mmCIF file of C-alpha atoms and ligand atoms in Angstrom:
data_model
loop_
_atom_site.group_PDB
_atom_site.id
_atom_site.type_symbol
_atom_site.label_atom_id
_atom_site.label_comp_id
_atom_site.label_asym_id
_atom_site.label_seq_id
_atom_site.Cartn_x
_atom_site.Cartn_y
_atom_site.Cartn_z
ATOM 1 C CA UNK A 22 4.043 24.226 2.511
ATOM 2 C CA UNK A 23 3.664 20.775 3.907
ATOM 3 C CA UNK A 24 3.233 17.706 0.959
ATOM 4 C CA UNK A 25 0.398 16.336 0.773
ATOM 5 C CA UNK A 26 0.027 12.447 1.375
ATOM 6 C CA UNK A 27 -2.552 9.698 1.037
ATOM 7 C CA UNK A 28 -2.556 6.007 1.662
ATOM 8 C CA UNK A 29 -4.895 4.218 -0.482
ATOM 9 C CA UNK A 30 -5.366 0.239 0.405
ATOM 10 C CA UNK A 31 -7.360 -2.993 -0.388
ATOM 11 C CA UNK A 32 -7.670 -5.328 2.565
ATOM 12 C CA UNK A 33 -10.068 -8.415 2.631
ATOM 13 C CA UNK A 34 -9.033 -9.889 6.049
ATOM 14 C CA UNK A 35 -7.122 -6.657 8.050
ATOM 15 C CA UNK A 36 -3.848 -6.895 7.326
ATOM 16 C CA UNK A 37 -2.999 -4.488 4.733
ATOM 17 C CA UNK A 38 -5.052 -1.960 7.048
ATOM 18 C CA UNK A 39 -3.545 -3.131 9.994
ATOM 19 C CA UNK A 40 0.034 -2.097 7.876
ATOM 20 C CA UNK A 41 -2.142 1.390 6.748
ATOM 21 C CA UNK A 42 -2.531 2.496 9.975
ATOM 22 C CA UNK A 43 1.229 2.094 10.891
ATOM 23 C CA UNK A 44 2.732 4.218 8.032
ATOM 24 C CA UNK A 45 0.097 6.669 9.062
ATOM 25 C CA UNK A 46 1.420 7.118 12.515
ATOM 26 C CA UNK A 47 4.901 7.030 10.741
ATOM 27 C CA UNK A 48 4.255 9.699 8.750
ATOM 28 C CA UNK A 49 1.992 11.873 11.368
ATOM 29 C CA UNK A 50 5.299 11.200 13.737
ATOM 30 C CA UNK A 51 7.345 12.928 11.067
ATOM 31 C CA UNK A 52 5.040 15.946 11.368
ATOM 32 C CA UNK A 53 2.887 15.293 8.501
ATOM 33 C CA UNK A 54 -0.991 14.490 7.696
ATOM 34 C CA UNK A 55 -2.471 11.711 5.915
ATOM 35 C CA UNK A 56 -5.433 10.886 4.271
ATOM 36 C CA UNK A 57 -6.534 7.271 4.071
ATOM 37 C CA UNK A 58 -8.269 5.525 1.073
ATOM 38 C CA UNK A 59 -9.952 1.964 0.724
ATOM 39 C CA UNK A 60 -9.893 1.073 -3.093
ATOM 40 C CA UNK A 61 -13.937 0.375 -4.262
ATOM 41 C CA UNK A 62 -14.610 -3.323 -3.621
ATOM 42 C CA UNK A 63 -15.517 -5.318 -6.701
ATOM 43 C CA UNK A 64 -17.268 -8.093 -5.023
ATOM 44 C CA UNK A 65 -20.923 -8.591 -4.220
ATOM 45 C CA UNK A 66 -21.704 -9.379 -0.066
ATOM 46 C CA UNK A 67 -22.908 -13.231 -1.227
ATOM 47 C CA UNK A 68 -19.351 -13.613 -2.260
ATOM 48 C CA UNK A 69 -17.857 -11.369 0.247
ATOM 49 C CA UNK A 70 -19.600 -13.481 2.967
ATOM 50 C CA UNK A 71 -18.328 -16.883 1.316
ATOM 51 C CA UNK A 72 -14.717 -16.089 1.138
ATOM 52 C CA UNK A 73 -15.339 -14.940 5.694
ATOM 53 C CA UNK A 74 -14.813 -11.312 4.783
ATOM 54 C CA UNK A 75 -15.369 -9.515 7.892
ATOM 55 C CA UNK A 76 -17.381 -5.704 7.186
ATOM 56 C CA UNK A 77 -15.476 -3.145 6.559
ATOM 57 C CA UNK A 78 -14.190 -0.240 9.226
ATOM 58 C CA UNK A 79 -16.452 2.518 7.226
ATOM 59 C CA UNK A 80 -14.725 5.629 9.003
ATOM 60 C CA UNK A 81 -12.162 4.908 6.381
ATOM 61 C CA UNK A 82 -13.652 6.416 3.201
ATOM 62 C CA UNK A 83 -13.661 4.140 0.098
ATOM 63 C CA UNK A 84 -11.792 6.052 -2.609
ATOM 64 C CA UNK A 85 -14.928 8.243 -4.704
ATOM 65 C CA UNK A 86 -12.484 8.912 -8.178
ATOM 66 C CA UNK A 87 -8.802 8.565 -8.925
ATOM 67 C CA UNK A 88 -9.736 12.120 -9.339
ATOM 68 C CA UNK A 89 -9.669 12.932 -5.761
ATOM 69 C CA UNK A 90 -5.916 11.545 -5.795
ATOM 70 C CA UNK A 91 -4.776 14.473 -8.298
ATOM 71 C CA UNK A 92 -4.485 16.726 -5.303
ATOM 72 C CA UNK A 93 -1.806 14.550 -3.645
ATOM 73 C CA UNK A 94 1.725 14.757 -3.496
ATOM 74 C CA UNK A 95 2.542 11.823 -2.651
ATOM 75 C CA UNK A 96 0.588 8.312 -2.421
ATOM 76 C CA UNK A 97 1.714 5.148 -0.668
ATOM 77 C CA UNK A 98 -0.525 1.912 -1.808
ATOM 78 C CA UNK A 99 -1.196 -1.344 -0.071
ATOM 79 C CA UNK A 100 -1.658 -4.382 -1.822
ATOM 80 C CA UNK A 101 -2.533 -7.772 -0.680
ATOM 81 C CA UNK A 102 -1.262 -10.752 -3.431
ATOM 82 C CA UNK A 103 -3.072 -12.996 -5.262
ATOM 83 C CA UNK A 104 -1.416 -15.469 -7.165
ATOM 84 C CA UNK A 105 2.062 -13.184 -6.799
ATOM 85 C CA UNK A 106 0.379 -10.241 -8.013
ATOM 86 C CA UNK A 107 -2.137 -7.417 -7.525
ATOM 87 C CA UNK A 108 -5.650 -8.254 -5.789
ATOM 88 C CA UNK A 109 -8.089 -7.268 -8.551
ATOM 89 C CA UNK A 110 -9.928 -4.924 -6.784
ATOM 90 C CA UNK A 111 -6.716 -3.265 -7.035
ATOM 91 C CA UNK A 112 -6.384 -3.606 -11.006
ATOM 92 C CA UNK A 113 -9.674 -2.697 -11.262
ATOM 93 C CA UNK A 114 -8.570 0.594 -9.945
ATOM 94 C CA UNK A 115 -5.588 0.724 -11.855
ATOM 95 C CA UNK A 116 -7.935 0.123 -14.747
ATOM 96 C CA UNK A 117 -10.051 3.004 -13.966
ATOM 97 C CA UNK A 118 -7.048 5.499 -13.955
ATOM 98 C CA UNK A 119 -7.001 5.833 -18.126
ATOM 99 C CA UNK A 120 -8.080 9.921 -17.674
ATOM 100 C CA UNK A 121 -4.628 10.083 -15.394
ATOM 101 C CA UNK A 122 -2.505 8.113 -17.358
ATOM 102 C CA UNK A 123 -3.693 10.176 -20.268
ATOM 103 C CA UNK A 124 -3.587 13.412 -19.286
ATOM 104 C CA UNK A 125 -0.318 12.896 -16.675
ATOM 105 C CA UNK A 126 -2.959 13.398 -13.678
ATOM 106 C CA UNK A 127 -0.305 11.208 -11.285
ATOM 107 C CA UNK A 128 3.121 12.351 -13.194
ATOM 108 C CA UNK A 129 5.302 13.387 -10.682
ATOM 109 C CA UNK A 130 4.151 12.052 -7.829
ATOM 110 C CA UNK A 131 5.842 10.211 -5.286
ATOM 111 C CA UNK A 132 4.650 6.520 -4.677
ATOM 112 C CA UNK A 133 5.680 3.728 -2.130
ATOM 113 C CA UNK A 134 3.740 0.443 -1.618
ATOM 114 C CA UNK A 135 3.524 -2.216 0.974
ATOM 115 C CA UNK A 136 2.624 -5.334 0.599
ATOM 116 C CA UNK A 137 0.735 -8.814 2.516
ATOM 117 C CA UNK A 138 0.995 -12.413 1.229
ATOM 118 C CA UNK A 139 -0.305 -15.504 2.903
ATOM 119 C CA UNK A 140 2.769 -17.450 3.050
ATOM 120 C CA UNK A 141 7.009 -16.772 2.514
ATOM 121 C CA UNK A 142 7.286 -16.890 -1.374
ATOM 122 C CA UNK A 143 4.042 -16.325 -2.074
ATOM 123 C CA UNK A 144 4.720 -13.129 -3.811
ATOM 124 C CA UNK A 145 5.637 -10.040 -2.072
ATOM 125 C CA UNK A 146 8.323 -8.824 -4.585
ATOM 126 C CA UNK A 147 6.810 -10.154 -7.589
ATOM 127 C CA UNK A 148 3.723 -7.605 -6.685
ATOM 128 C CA UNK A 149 5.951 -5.007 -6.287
ATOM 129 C CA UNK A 150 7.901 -5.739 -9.176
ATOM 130 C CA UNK A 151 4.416 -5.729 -10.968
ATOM 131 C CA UNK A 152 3.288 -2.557 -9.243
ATOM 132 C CA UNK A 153 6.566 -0.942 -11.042
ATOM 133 C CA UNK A 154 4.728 -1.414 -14.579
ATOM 134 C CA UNK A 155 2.266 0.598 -13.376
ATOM 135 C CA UNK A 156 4.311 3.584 -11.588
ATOM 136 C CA UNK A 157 6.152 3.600 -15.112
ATOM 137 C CA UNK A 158 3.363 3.943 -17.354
ATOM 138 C CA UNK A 159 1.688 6.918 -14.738
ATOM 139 C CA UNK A 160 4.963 8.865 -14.695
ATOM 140 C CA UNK A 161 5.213 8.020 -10.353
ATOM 141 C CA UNK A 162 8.322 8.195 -8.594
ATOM 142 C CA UNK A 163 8.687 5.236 -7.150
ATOM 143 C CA UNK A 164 10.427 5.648 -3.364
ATOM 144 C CA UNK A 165 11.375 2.571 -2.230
ATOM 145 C CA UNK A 166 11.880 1.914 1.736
ATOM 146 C CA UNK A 167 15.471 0.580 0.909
ATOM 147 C CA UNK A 168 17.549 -0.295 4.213
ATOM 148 C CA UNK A 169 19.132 2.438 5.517
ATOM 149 C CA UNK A 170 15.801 3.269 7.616
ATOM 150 C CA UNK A 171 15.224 -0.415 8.581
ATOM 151 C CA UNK A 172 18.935 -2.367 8.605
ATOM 152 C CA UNK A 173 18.176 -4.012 11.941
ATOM 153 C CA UNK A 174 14.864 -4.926 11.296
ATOM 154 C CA UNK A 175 15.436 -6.078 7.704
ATOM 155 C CA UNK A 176 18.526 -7.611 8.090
ATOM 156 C CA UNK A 177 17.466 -9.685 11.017
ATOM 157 C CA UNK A 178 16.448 -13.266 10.413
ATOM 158 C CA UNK A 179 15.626 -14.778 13.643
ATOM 159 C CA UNK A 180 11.769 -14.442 13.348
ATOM 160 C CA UNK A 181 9.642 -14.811 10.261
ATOM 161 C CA UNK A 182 8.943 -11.183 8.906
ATOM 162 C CA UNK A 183 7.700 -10.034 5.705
ATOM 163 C CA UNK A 184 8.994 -6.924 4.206
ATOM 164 C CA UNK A 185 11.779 -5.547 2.066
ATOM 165 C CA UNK A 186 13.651 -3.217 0.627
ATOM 166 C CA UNK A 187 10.777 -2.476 -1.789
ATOM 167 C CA UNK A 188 8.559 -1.497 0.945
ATOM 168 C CA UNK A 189 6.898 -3.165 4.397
ATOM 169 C CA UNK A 190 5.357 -6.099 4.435
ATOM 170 C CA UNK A 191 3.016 -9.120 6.712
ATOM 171 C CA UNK A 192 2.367 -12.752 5.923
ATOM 172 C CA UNK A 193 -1.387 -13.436 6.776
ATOM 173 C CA UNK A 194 -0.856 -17.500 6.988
ATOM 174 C CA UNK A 195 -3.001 -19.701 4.952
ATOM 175 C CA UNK A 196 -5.894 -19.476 6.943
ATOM 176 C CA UNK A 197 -5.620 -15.691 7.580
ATOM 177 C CA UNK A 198 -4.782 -16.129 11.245
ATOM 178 C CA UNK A 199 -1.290 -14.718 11.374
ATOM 179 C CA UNK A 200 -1.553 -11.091 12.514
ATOM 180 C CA UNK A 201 1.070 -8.293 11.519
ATOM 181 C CA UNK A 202 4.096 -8.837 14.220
ATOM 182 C CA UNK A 203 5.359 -6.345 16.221
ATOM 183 C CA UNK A 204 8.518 -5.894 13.900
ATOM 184 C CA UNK A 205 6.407 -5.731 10.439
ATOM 185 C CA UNK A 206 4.231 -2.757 12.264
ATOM 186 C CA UNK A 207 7.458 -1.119 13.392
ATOM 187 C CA UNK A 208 8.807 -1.334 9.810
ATOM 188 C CA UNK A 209 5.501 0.151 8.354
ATOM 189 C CA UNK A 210 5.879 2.994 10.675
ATOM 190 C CA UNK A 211 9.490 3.586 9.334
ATOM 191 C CA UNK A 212 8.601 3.766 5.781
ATOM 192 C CA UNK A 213 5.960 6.200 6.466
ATOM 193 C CA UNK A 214 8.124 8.499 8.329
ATOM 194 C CA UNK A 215 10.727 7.859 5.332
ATOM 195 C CA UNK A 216 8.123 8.509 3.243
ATOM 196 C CA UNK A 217 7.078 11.345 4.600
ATOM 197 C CA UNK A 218 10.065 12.932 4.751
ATOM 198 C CA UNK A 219 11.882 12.209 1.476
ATOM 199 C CA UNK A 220 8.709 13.478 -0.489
ATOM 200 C CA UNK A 221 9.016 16.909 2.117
ATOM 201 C CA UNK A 222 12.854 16.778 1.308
ATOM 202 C CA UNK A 223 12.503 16.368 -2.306
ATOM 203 C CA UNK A 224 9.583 18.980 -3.273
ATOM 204 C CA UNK A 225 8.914 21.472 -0.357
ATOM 205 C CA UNK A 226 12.797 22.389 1.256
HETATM 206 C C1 FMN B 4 -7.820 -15.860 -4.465
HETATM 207 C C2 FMN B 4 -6.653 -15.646 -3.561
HETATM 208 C C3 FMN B 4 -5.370 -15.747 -4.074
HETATM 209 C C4 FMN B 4 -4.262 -15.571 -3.233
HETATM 210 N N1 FMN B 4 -3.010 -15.701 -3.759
HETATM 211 C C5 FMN B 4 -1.947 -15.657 -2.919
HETATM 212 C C6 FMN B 4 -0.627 -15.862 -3.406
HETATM 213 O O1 FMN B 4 -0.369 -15.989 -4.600
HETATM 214 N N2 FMN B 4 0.385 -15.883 -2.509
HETATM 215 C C7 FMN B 4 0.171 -15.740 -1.162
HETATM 216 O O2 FMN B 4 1.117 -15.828 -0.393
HETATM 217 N N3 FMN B 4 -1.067 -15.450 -0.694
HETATM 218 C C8 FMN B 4 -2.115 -15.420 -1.528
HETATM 219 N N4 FMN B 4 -3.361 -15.151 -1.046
HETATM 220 C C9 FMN B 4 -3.525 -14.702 0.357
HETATM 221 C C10 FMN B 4 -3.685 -13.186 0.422
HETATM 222 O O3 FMN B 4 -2.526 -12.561 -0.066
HETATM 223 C C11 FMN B 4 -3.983 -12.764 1.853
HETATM 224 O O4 FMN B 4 -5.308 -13.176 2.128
HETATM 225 C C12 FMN B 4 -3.845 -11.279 2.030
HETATM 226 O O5 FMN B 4 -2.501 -10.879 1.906
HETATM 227 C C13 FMN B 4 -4.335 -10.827 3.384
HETATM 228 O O6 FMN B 4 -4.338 -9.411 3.378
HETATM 229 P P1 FMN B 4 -5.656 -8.634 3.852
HETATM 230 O O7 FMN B 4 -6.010 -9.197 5.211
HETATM 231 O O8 FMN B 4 -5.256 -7.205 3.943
HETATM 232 O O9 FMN B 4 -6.744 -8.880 2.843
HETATM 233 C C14 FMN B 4 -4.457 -15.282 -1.872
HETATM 234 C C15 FMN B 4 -5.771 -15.133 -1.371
HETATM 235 C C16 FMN B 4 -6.852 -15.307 -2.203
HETATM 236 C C17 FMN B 4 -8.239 -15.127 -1.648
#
């Protein structure tokens, strides 16, 4: 039997979905079937429209219940930063997981992230780091992208790319113009594929 996988995201501006769609096609290139997720917005449109939001893409479903995640094997999540740490839309899903935490609805399950910050050092491994918390107090197992997937992409430093070993990553610029590069989309690709197949390795050989 095949594992079971869902991305579920939060993107304001398109990057984190941009970095979605990638580690789908990496893990429907290792064979496997996704299911993507937008976390429930928290703002109203006024605000929304003040902060240049564009509308959201609505044939991606926003995420119902953290119910509907139970039936999941594994779950990769994207998280845009603010102020080095989770978006809040993002907490306030974490916050509305209290019947998993409780009753071990997510223990077990496999869990990778990816990340997008505005700017180099504006936080992309202190919201991982903070995303670990989390995967601790659900009981995840926390698959990280590592290198051995991704040496020459990670390991090269002759263009600016966000990313690391804790999982892909884009840099959005200031002003939201930068746009996922060519390398950070071929690096999201790789962890889904990696992804894919370590949770297929691990549970379903
Ligand atoms: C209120 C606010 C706080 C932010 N804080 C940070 C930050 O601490 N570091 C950073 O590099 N970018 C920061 N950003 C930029 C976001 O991380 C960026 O807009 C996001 O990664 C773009 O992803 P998206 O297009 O998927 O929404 C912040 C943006 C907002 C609106």
């Amino acid at each position: 039997m095949a594992p079971k996988i869902a991305i579920l995201f939060y993107s304001m501006y398109g990057h984190i979905e941009q970095l979605a769609k990638a580690e789908a096609g990496g893990i429907k290139s290792a064979g496997g079937t996704v299911d993507l997720y937008r976390v429930p917005e928290t703002l109203p449109e006024e605000v929304l429209t003040k902060m240049h939001a564009p509308a959201k893409d609505s044939s991606i479903p926003t995420l119902d219940s953290p119910k509907t995640l139970e039936q999941y094997d594994g779950i990769l999540f994207g998280i845009p930063t603010r102020y080095g740490n989770h978006v809040a839309q993002f907490r306030q899903f974490w916050d509305s997981t209290g019947g998993q935490w409780q009753t071990g609805g997510f223990w077990g399950k496999y869990a990778g992230l990816f990340v997008s910050t505005a700017t180099q050092g504006g936080g992309q491994e202190s919201t991982a780091l903070a995303t670990m918390s989390t995967f601790a107090h659900h009981g995840f197992i926390y698959v990280p992208l590592g290198y051995k997937t991704v040496f020459p992409d990670l390991g090269d430093n002759s263009e600016v790319r966000g990313g690391s070993a804790w999982g892909a990553g884009t840099f959005a610029s200031g002003d939201g113009s930068r746009q996922p590069t060519e390398k950070e989309l071929r690096v999201a690709t790789a962890q889904g594929k990696m992804f894919y197949e370590t949770v297929a390795r691990v549970n379903f050989a």
